[in-house]
Structure formats: structure tokens, C-alpha cells
């Protein structure tokens, strides 16, 4: 249970505990606050978020309609995603976990002693547990997430299972944000970005994301060595298998998408009716991605943000992109972001890959 009492601490302690990396990132430090909750020091760097209704209206009035993929992950959506991970067709999660069981020791070695592990996106998954257990004398675990509740939940879970400093950061991990300073000496930092979450970003956005991760682990002014960025991504494979993974027979993935429609109605008063849409995910060759869409079955209009928006039969709302890469394509992407491929692991069938990247010298 997350305690409702939040204690905001004063400026002095904040500066004493956390050092903002102003030299690396231009942070808007006015936004930054330190809260203590459940014995966790939470660095709050709540980003200025656009009003959701505005973002939704813009997406649904664009030439090609779309909704932000982040809308999938409310409580029910996260539960549905966990169910997706269990369906037969969705190979990603089980393949990655089996692979991590094999290679976490090697990744732990690559990180070395006294490494601070930074995980963008609330993690606390079994994969994180494996990695932390494989690391030698880790300095701290730093989960970064935009959902304060998920962040505190995962930070607490890790704290319960591992004996190390846990320093959550409430921030949008796609934007530059400060990294907390921990009590233990940090010899290097590593970023762990598993789950093929990188696939949810367009190629261009994925490149700038990797660049941001790279800037977080580059040589630090003190004794720190340059660290590593470890990314799990889904490999290109037989089209039928990729499409089946996102069109599961039980319809869990469809429900995961319809849930977004229900949320718009209940949370934003945007009265979309799920029965007027059909879900389908398709491989789009020139994007190198599975694109999930809700297709409009019958033309209708919906009021939102003081506007009336038309949905024409045959058009679609783009819900999510899941980009896939060959190992070579991923290496090229990393290089464009200033990162070199040190090591790449895959399962025997080469369905899923984990890459260990290091900063290329400038
Ligand atoms: C969590 C982004 C990796 O794209 O495969 C699964 C999300 N969407 N089924 C993916 C998802 C539909 C998933 N990622």
C-alpha cells in the first residue's frame, strides 16, 4: 500500500541529497522537488504535461487519426498487458525472460563493481531482479517513470527484494532529467531498457532516446567510468508470427486497445463507442513495424473539446507502433546515436535480442 502522506522537504536537504546534472542537461529545476514516501526519497521532476484532452483532440483531428500509445497503461491496461504476456502468440516476454536468465551474469560482469542501474519506465520486473542479482555490489537502483503510482510501487518492490539504495525519479524518461546522487560510491552508471519498449518509438525518436540514454552514462567529471546502455528489442521475423502476436485469438490485445476508448469516455468525456470500431494489427513493411489500429465500422461523429469530430467508415485510429529491427539495423541505429555495439545476445531462434551499447568516442 502506498501511504498518502507526502512530506516535502526543504531546499537545503534537496541540494544536499541530489545533484542535478545541469552541466549535462538543461533542466527546468523549478519543477524539481524531493518527497519522502514509504521511506523512499522520490525525486519529483514532474514534466509540464499538455492537457490530455488537447492531445487527444489533436490526434483525432489529424489527417491520419492517432492516439498516444501511453494511454494504454492505466491500471486496467497494465493488467491487460500482463495478460498479453501470457497468451500463446505473444512470444516477446517469455523469450526475453529466458534469454535474460542465460545472460544476466554476462551483463552484470560488463557493468562491473559499484554500478548505478537506471531503468527508464517503471520496471521492477523479474528481468530487473535477475540483473540486480547478477551485479557485483551495485551502487543504487534508479527507476524513472511518468506514473508516480507505478513508480513508487516498483521502487518499493525492488527495495523489499534487494539490499541497495533505491532512488526513484518521477519524470518523463524521454526528456532530459536529473539523476540522483547516492550514498555509495558510483564507479559507473548503466541504463537498462528491456521489453522492446524501444519498439514503441519511431525510428527517429528511438535514435534520440538512445542518445539521451548515452548522455546519462558518459564519463562523469569525478572517478566514474563511462557505463553501458542495455536495450532489449524484438527482431524482424516471419510476418505471420509477428502479426499473430498482436492479433491473439483470445482477443486480449484487442481489449487492451478498446480499453483506451473506454478511458477516453470515462476520464475525458470523449464519448467514443467501442462497438463502432474493429481492432487489427498489421505488419507495415516500410515502417518496419506492427501498426495497431482501430478501424471505424460505421461513420459517426463525436463531440470533444467543444468540437465535433467525424469518424468516416473505413478510416482508422493508429493506436501503437511496435518496431522490429534486425541486429544490423539496430547497430546502425545505435551508431547514429553515438553508441557502439559491444555485444549482442539472442535466443536460439533469434526472435529477441539484447544489446549492450557503449559510448563511441567523439
Ligand atoms: C510493451 C511496447 C513491447 O509493442 O510488443 C503488446 C506492447 N502492445 N501487445 C509491444 C504491446 C500490444 C509491447 N511493448
Tab-separated table of C-alpha atoms and ligand atoms in Angstrom:
chain	number	residue	atom	x	y	z
A	1	UNK	CA	0.000	0.000	0.000
A	2	UNK	CA	1.230	3.456	-0.816
A	3	UNK	CA	0.940	5.860	2.057
A	4	UNK	CA	-0.976	9.040	1.322
A	5	UNK	CA	1.163	11.328	3.430
A	6	UNK	CA	3.785	13.138	1.432
A	7	UNK	CA	6.419	15.101	3.233
A	8	UNK	CA	8.021	17.812	1.168
A	9	UNK	CA	11.496	18.659	2.288
A	10	UNK	CA	13.213	21.990	2.144
A	11	UNK	CA	15.696	23.307	-0.362
A	12	UNK	CA	18.745	22.570	1.773
A	13	UNK	CA	18.286	18.855	2.048
A	14	UNK	CA	17.245	18.605	-1.551
A	15	UNK	CA	20.504	20.094	-2.674
A	16	UNK	CA	22.388	18.004	-0.171
A	17	UNK	CA	20.920	14.761	-1.373
A	18	UNK	CA	20.537	15.256	-5.086
A	19	UNK	CA	22.817	16.877	-7.528
A	20	UNK	CA	21.185	17.945	-10.738
A	21	UNK	CA	23.268	17.358	-13.764
A	22	UNK	CA	22.904	20.881	-15.078
A	23	UNK	CA	26.229	20.543	-16.790
A	24	UNK	CA	24.812	17.790	-18.956
A	25	UNK	CA	21.177	18.679	-19.271
A	26	UNK	CA	19.400	21.969	-19.283
A	27	UNK	CA	16.859	21.168	-16.638
A	28	UNK	CA	13.993	23.320	-15.573
A	29	UNK	CA	14.926	22.995	-11.954
A	30	UNK	CA	11.928	24.988	-10.725
A	31	UNK	CA	9.914	21.814	-11.265
A	32	UNK	CA	12.081	19.707	-9.061
A	33	UNK	CA	11.033	18.583	-5.617
A	34	UNK	CA	12.032	15.919	-3.218
A	35	UNK	CA	9.377	13.957	-1.414
A	36	UNK	CA	9.756	11.183	1.095
A	37	UNK	CA	7.178	8.464	0.836
A	38	UNK	CA	7.235	4.985	2.328
A	39	UNK	CA	10.825	5.613	3.319
A	40	UNK	CA	11.748	6.290	-0.300
A	41	UNK	CA	13.313	9.522	-1.434
A	42	UNK	CA	11.446	10.445	-4.548
A	43	UNK	CA	12.943	12.968	-6.903
A	44	UNK	CA	9.974	14.710	-8.474
A	45	UNK	CA	10.679	16.219	-11.791
A	46	UNK	CA	7.077	16.275	-12.907
A	47	UNK	CA	7.199	17.374	-16.506
A	48	UNK	CA	4.884	20.023	-17.780
A	49	UNK	CA	2.321	17.812	-19.410
A	50	UNK	CA	-0.034	19.076	-22.045
A	51	UNK	CA	-3.668	18.697	-21.085
A	52	UNK	CA	-4.603	15.204	-22.253
A	53	UNK	CA	-7.849	16.338	-23.880
A	54	UNK	CA	-5.897	18.738	-26.078
A	55	UNK	CA	-3.515	15.977	-27.145
A	56	UNK	CA	-6.389	13.570	-27.825
A	57	UNK	CA	-8.294	16.187	-29.843
A	58	UNK	CA	-5.228	16.951	-31.909
A	59	UNK	CA	-4.623	13.246	-32.589
A	60	UNK	CA	-8.223	12.592	-33.581
A	61	UNK	CA	-8.461	15.590	-35.912
A	62	UNK	CA	-5.202	14.914	-37.743
A	63	UNK	CA	-5.243	13.670	-41.336
A	64	UNK	CA	-4.320	10.215	-40.107
A	65	UNK	CA	-6.036	9.793	-36.750
A	66	UNK	CA	-3.966	8.575	-33.836
A	67	UNK	CA	-3.992	8.338	-30.056
A	68	UNK	CA	-0.921	8.483	-27.822
A	69	UNK	CA	0.322	4.954	-27.070
A	70	UNK	CA	0.903	5.880	-23.430
A	71	UNK	CA	-2.892	5.854	-22.914
A	72	UNK	CA	-2.786	2.052	-22.872
A	73	UNK	CA	-1.247	1.871	-19.435
A	74	UNK	CA	-3.795	2.731	-16.772
A	75	UNK	CA	-4.450	0.146	-14.081
A	76	UNK	CA	-6.698	-1.993	-16.260
A	77	UNK	CA	-4.440	-1.578	-19.286
A	78	UNK	CA	-1.405	-2.680	-17.325
A	79	UNK	CA	-3.331	-5.724	-16.139
A	80	UNK	CA	-4.327	-6.497	-19.734
A	81	UNK	CA	-0.720	-6.118	-20.841
A	82	UNK	CA	0.283	-8.690	-18.243
A	83	UNK	CA	-2.357	-10.998	-19.723
A	84	UNK	CA	-0.974	-10.375	-23.227
A	85	UNK	CA	2.405	-11.586	-21.988
A	86	UNK	CA	0.753	-14.923	-21.178
A	87	UNK	CA	-1.053	-15.588	-24.477
A	88	UNK	CA	0.497	-18.228	-26.743
A	89	UNK	CA	1.028	-15.939	-29.722
A	90	UNK	CA	2.893	-13.221	-27.811
A	91	UNK	CA	6.409	-14.672	-27.694
A	92	UNK	CA	8.228	-11.493	-26.642
A	93	UNK	CA	8.055	-11.546	-22.851
A	94	UNK	CA	8.808	-15.211	-22.302
A	95	UNK	CA	11.614	-15.194	-24.863
A	96	UNK	CA	13.265	-12.163	-23.303
A	97	UNK	CA	12.958	-13.566	-19.792
A	98	UNK	CA	14.506	-16.908	-20.815
A	99	UNK	CA	17.310	-15.022	-22.554
A	100	UNK	CA	17.925	-12.841	-19.511
A	101	UNK	CA	18.213	-15.941	-17.352
A	102	UNK	CA	21.086	-17.007	-19.582
A	103	UNK	CA	22.898	-13.711	-19.980
A	104	UNK	CA	22.290	-11.658	-16.829
A	105	UNK	CA	25.612	-12.887	-15.444
A	106	UNK	CA	27.451	-11.607	-18.501
A	107	UNK	CA	25.665	-8.248	-18.347
A	108	UNK	CA	26.440	-7.955	-14.640
A	109	UNK	CA	30.121	-8.530	-15.468
A	110	UNK	CA	30.030	-5.916	-18.208
A	111	UNK	CA	28.672	-3.398	-15.676
A	112	UNK	CA	31.466	-4.035	-13.175
A	113	UNK	CA	31.525	-3.148	-9.481
A	114	UNK	CA	29.670	-0.208	-7.947
A	115	UNK	CA	27.352	0.405	-10.871
A	116	UNK	CA	24.236	2.569	-10.580
A	117	UNK	CA	21.425	0.920	-12.540
A	118	UNK	CA	18.997	3.368	-14.150
A	119	UNK	CA	15.764	1.932	-15.538
A	120	UNK	CA	13.590	4.218	-17.670
A	121	UNK	CA	9.954	3.152	-17.409
A	122	UNK	CA	8.746	1.627	-14.176
A	123	UNK	CA	10.416	-1.714	-14.146
A	124	UNK	CA	10.716	-3.923	-11.099
A	125	UNK	CA	10.155	-6.843	-13.403
A	126	UNK	CA	11.672	-10.266	-12.992
A	127	UNK	CA	14.257	-9.153	-15.535
A	128	UNK	CA	15.325	-6.317	-13.273
A	129	UNK	CA	15.589	-8.741	-10.358
A	130	UNK	CA	17.804	-11.042	-12.400
A	131	UNK	CA	20.056	-8.192	-13.414
A	132	UNK	CA	20.381	-6.679	-9.942
A	133	UNK	CA	21.152	-10.116	-8.515
A	134	UNK	CA	23.875	-10.587	-11.138
A	135	UNK	CA	25.537	-7.232	-10.466
A	136	UNK	CA	28.523	-7.093	-8.174
A	137	UNK	CA	27.988	-4.620	-5.347
A	138	UNK	CA	25.526	-2.351	-7.214
A	139	UNK	CA	25.584	1.273	-6.021
A	140	UNK	CA	21.884	2.062	-6.457
A	141	UNK	CA	18.754	1.360	-8.457
A	142	UNK	CA	17.118	4.366	-10.108
A	143	UNK	CA	13.712	3.715	-11.698
A	144	UNK	CA	12.361	6.608	-13.786
A	145	UNK	CA	8.697	6.851	-14.677
A	146	UNK	CA	5.968	9.323	-15.534
A	147	UNK	CA	3.340	7.481	-13.488
A	148	UNK	CA	4.001	8.367	-9.871
A	149	UNK	CA	1.952	5.426	-8.588
A	150	UNK	CA	3.626	2.769	-10.743
A	151	UNK	CA	7.000	4.287	-9.952
A	152	UNK	CA	6.520	4.089	-6.190
A	153	UNK	CA	5.077	0.605	-6.458
A	154	UNK	CA	8.059	-0.712	-8.391
A	155	UNK	CA	10.594	1.171	-6.274
A	156	UNK	CA	9.066	-0.305	-3.123
A	157	UNK	CA	9.032	-3.802	-4.634
A	158	UNK	CA	12.724	-3.619	-5.515
A	159	UNK	CA	13.580	-2.203	-2.102
A	160	UNK	CA	11.823	-5.145	-0.467
A	161	UNK	CA	13.730	-7.690	-2.522
A	162	UNK	CA	17.226	-6.188	-2.748
A	163	UNK	CA	19.536	-4.668	-0.227
A	164	UNK	CA	20.523	-1.478	-2.018
A	165	UNK	CA	19.655	2.201	-2.290
A	166	UNK	CA	16.543	2.773	-4.389
A	167	UNK	CA	16.176	6.324	-5.710
A	168	UNK	CA	13.083	6.754	-7.871
A	169	UNK	CA	12.767	9.707	-10.235
A	170	UNK	CA	9.324	10.914	-11.252
A	171	UNK	CA	9.929	12.213	-14.750
A	172	UNK	CA	9.245	11.707	-18.426
A	173	UNK	CA	12.167	9.482	-19.359
A	174	UNK	CA	12.088	10.637	-22.971
A	175	UNK	CA	13.118	14.091	-21.773
A	176	UNK	CA	16.316	15.002	-20.042
A	177	UNK	CA	16.032	14.761	-16.284
A	178	UNK	CA	18.337	14.857	-13.279
A	179	UNK	CA	19.953	11.709	-11.902
A	180	UNK	CA	20.026	11.387	-8.120
A	181	UNK	CA	23.286	11.092	-6.264
A	182	UNK	CA	23.541	8.102	-3.968
A	183	UNK	CA	25.457	7.493	-0.767
A	184	UNK	CA	27.526	4.638	-2.147
A	185	UNK	CA	30.426	5.464	-4.419
A	186	UNK	CA	29.400	5.134	-8.059
A	187	UNK	CA	32.036	3.657	-10.376
A	188	UNK	CA	29.789	3.764	-13.423
A	189	UNK	CA	26.177	4.064	-14.487
A	190	UNK	CA	24.170	1.771	-16.691
A	191	UNK	CA	20.806	2.220	-18.362
A	192	UNK	CA	18.587	-0.863	-18.714
A	193	UNK	CA	15.740	-0.553	-21.218
A	194	UNK	CA	14.200	-4.004	-21.680
A	195	UNK	CA	10.907	-5.282	-23.050
A	196	UNK	CA	11.215	-3.939	-26.589
A	197	UNK	CA	9.781	-0.681	-25.278
A	198	UNK	CA	12.159	0.936	-27.767
A	199	UNK	CA	9.837	-0.544	-30.412
A	200	UNK	CA	7.067	1.843	-29.411
A	201	UNK	CA	9.132	4.775	-30.720
A	202	UNK	CA	9.501	5.753	-34.355
A	203	UNK	CA	12.996	5.171	-35.688
A	204	UNK	CA	13.846	8.870	-35.327
A	205	UNK	CA	12.508	9.059	-31.787
A	206	UNK	CA	14.301	5.821	-30.887
A	207	UNK	CA	17.569	7.370	-32.085
A	208	UNK	CA	17.148	10.454	-29.913
A	209	UNK	CA	16.086	8.305	-26.978
A	210	UNK	CA	19.280	6.250	-27.267
A	211	UNK	CA	21.225	9.486	-27.482
A	212	UNK	CA	19.615	10.685	-24.237
A	213	UNK	CA	20.485	7.382	-22.558
A	214	UNK	CA	24.042	7.723	-23.844
A	215	UNK	CA	24.420	11.180	-22.326
A	216	UNK	CA	23.336	9.718	-18.974
A	217	UNK	CA	26.158	7.165	-18.828
A	218	UNK	CA	29.044	9.004	-20.474
A	219	UNK	CA	32.178	9.809	-18.499
A	220	UNK	CA	31.442	11.827	-15.419
A	221	UNK	CA	33.713	14.559	-14.043
A	222	UNK	CA	34.770	12.527	-10.977
A	223	UNK	CA	36.067	8.969	-10.814
A	224	UNK	CA	33.246	7.456	-12.781
A	225	UNK	CA	33.914	5.408	-15.868
A	226	UNK	CA	31.722	5.505	-18.925
A	227	UNK	CA	28.947	2.971	-18.486
A	228	UNK	CA	26.710	0.885	-20.704
A	229	UNK	CA	23.231	1.065	-22.200
A	230	UNK	CA	21.487	-2.312	-22.390
A	231	UNK	CA	18.446	-2.492	-24.638
A	232	UNK	CA	16.097	-5.396	-25.359
A	233	UNK	CA	14.445	-5.318	-28.782
A	234	UNK	CA	12.249	-7.580	-30.862
A	235	UNK	CA	13.791	-8.933	-34.060
A	236	UNK	CA	12.227	-8.947	-37.511
A	237	UNK	CA	10.882	-12.378	-38.334
A	238	UNK	CA	8.186	-14.225	-40.254
A	239	UNK	CA	5.317	-11.768	-40.874
A	240	UNK	CA	2.671	-14.282	-39.843
A	241	UNK	CA	4.208	-14.741	-36.414
A	242	UNK	CA	4.635	-11.020	-35.844
A	243	UNK	CA	1.029	-10.314	-36.820
A	244	UNK	CA	-0.323	-13.190	-34.756
A	245	UNK	CA	1.452	-11.829	-31.681
A	246	UNK	CA	-0.679	-8.665	-31.906
A	247	UNK	CA	-3.935	-10.292	-33.065
A	248	UNK	CA	-4.216	-13.020	-30.444
A	249	UNK	CA	-7.140	-15.413	-30.802
A	250	UNK	CA	-8.467	-14.689	-27.323
A	251	UNK	CA	-8.737	-11.002	-28.169
A	252	UNK	CA	-6.717	-9.795	-25.191
A	253	UNK	CA	-4.741	-7.367	-27.363
A	254	UNK	CA	-7.977	-6.061	-28.896
A	255	UNK	CA	-9.317	-5.450	-25.385
A	256	UNK	CA	-6.049	-3.700	-24.467
A	257	UNK	CA	-6.868	-1.222	-27.259
A	258	UNK	CA	-10.613	-0.945	-26.596
A	259	UNK	CA	-9.685	-0.073	-23.023
A	260	UNK	CA	-8.199	3.185	-24.347
A	261	UNK	CA	-11.563	4.037	-25.929
A	262	UNK	CA	-13.321	3.353	-22.627
A	263	UNK	CA	-10.833	5.579	-20.796
A	264	UNK	CA	-11.487	8.491	-23.129
A	265	UNK	CA	-15.165	8.267	-22.293
A	266	UNK	CA	-14.780	7.870	-18.551
A	267	UNK	CA	-11.833	10.199	-17.956
A	268	UNK	CA	-12.164	12.881	-20.632
A	269	UNK	CA	-15.846	12.776	-21.525
A	270	UNK	CA	-14.919	11.921	-25.118
A	271	UNK	CA	-17.816	9.566	-25.796
A	272	UNK	CA	-16.289	7.187	-28.316
A	273	UNK	CA	-18.222	3.935	-28.607
A	274	UNK	CA	-16.031	0.826	-28.775
A	275	UNK	CA	-18.735	-1.058	-30.713
A	276	UNK	CA	-18.193	1.226	-33.703
A	277	UNK	CA	-14.569	0.098	-34.112
A	278	UNK	CA	-12.741	-3.094	-35.118
A	279	UNK	CA	-9.226	-3.821	-33.957
A	280	UNK	CA	-6.459	-5.107	-36.205
A	281	UNK	CA	-2.655	-5.045	-36.127
A	282	UNK	CA	-0.716	-5.230	-39.406
A	283	UNK	CA	2.903	-5.516	-40.413
A	284	UNK	CA	3.860	-2.345	-42.322
A	285	UNK	CA	6.987	-3.155	-44.265
A	286	UNK	CA	8.257	0.372	-44.969
A	287	UNK	CA	7.934	1.338	-41.312
A	288	UNK	CA	9.446	-1.925	-40.111
A	289	UNK	CA	6.674	-2.081	-37.564
A	290	UNK	CA	3.496	-3.758	-36.467
A	291	UNK	CA	0.897	-0.986	-36.501
A	292	UNK	CA	-2.133	-1.474	-34.257
A	293	UNK	CA	-5.280	0.306	-35.374
A	294	UNK	CA	-8.938	0.641	-34.544
A	295	UNK	CA	-10.885	0.738	-37.803
A	296	UNK	CA	-14.127	2.720	-37.995
A	297	UNK	CA	-17.016	0.383	-38.935
A	298	UNK	CA	-19.736	2.989	-39.437
A	299	UNK	CA	-19.426	6.737	-39.957
A	300	UNK	CA	-20.345	8.809	-36.923
A	301	UNK	CA	-19.469	11.996	-35.077
A	302	UNK	CA	-18.250	12.569	-31.525
A	303	UNK	CA	-18.125	15.781	-29.515
A	304	UNK	CA	-14.861	16.687	-27.864
A	305	UNK	CA	-13.162	19.856	-26.627
A	306	UNK	CA	-16.061	21.973	-27.920
A	307	UNK	CA	-15.650	20.482	-31.391
A	308	UNK	CA	-17.499	17.848	-33.411
A	309	UNK	CA	-15.145	15.240	-34.852
A	310	UNK	CA	-16.138	12.979	-37.747
A	311	UNK	CA	-15.122	9.334	-37.961
A	312	UNK	CA	-15.563	8.041	-41.514
A	313	UNK	CA	-16.250	4.377	-42.146
A	314	UNK	CA	-13.019	2.797	-43.411
A	315	UNK	CA	-10.635	5.190	-41.692
A	316	UNK	CA	-8.614	4.130	-38.676
A	317	UNK	CA	-7.160	5.388	-35.420
A	318	UNK	CA	-3.500	4.479	-35.133
A	319	UNK	CA	-3.042	3.183	-31.592
A	320	UNK	CA	0.508	1.895	-31.333
A	321	UNK	CA	3.639	1.079	-33.311
A	322	UNK	CA	5.845	-1.868	-32.440
A	323	UNK	CA	9.058	-1.503	-34.401
A	324	UNK	CA	11.232	-4.538	-35.104
A	325	UNK	CA	14.895	-4.485	-36.053
A	326	UNK	CA	17.460	-6.864	-37.479
A	327	UNK	CA	20.624	-6.884	-35.365
A	328	UNK	CA	22.363	-4.896	-38.136
A	329	UNK	CA	19.610	-2.298	-38.280
A	330	UNK	CA	19.792	-1.886	-34.538
A	331	UNK	CA	23.553	-1.482	-34.591
A	332	UNK	CA	23.180	1.266	-37.209
A	333	UNK	CA	20.526	2.997	-35.117
A	334	UNK	CA	22.796	2.896	-32.066
A	335	UNK	CA	25.772	4.219	-34.001
A	336	UNK	CA	23.704	7.173	-35.228
A	337	UNK	CA	23.026	7.874	-31.550
A	338	UNK	CA	26.703	7.848	-30.628
A	339	UNK	CA	26.661	4.335	-29.198
A	340	UNK	CA	28.654	1.345	-30.354
A	341	UNK	CA	27.520	-2.258	-30.135
A	342	UNK	CA	29.746	-4.099	-27.646
A	343	UNK	CA	27.786	-7.333	-27.531
A	344	UNK	CA	24.504	-8.708	-28.807
A	345	UNK	CA	22.751	-11.738	-27.409
A	346	UNK	CA	19.741	-13.521	-28.907
A	347	UNK	CA	17.771	-16.656	-28.124
A	348	UNK	CA	18.449	-19.673	-30.354
A	349	UNK	CA	15.700	-18.763	-32.792
A	350	UNK	CA	16.942	-15.126	-32.892
A	351	UNK	CA	13.427	-13.929	-32.056
A	352	UNK	CA	14.566	-11.410	-29.450
A	353	UNK	CA	17.843	-9.581	-28.855
A	354	UNK	CA	19.570	-7.806	-26.004
A	355	UNK	CA	22.255	-5.310	-26.983
A	356	UNK	CA	24.999	-3.920	-24.766
A	357	UNK	CA	25.998	-0.485	-26.079
A	358	UNK	CA	28.911	1.770	-25.109
A	359	UNK	CA	29.517	5.414	-25.922
A	360	UNK	CA	31.609	5.901	-29.067
A	361	UNK	CA	34.427	8.322	-28.541
A	362	UNK	CA	33.564	11.696	-30.044
B	1	LIG	C1	5.467	-3.247	-24.310
B	1	LIG	C2	5.766	-1.971	-26.277
B	1	LIG	C3	6.902	-4.031	-26.017
B	1	LIG	O1	4.828	-3.441	-28.639
B	1	LIG	O2	5.078	-5.534	-28.174
B	1	LIG	C4	1.966	-5.769	-26.718
B	1	LIG	C5	3.172	-3.552	-26.159
B	1	LIG	N1	1.093	-3.973	-27.485
B	1	LIG	N2	0.863	-6.086	-27.411
B	1	LIG	C6	4.812	-4.378	-27.838
B	1	LIG	C7	2.107	-4.421	-26.765
B	1	LIG	C8	0.331	-4.999	-27.853
B	1	LIG	C9	4.546	-4.102	-26.359
B	1	LIG	N3	5.635	-3.325	-25.738
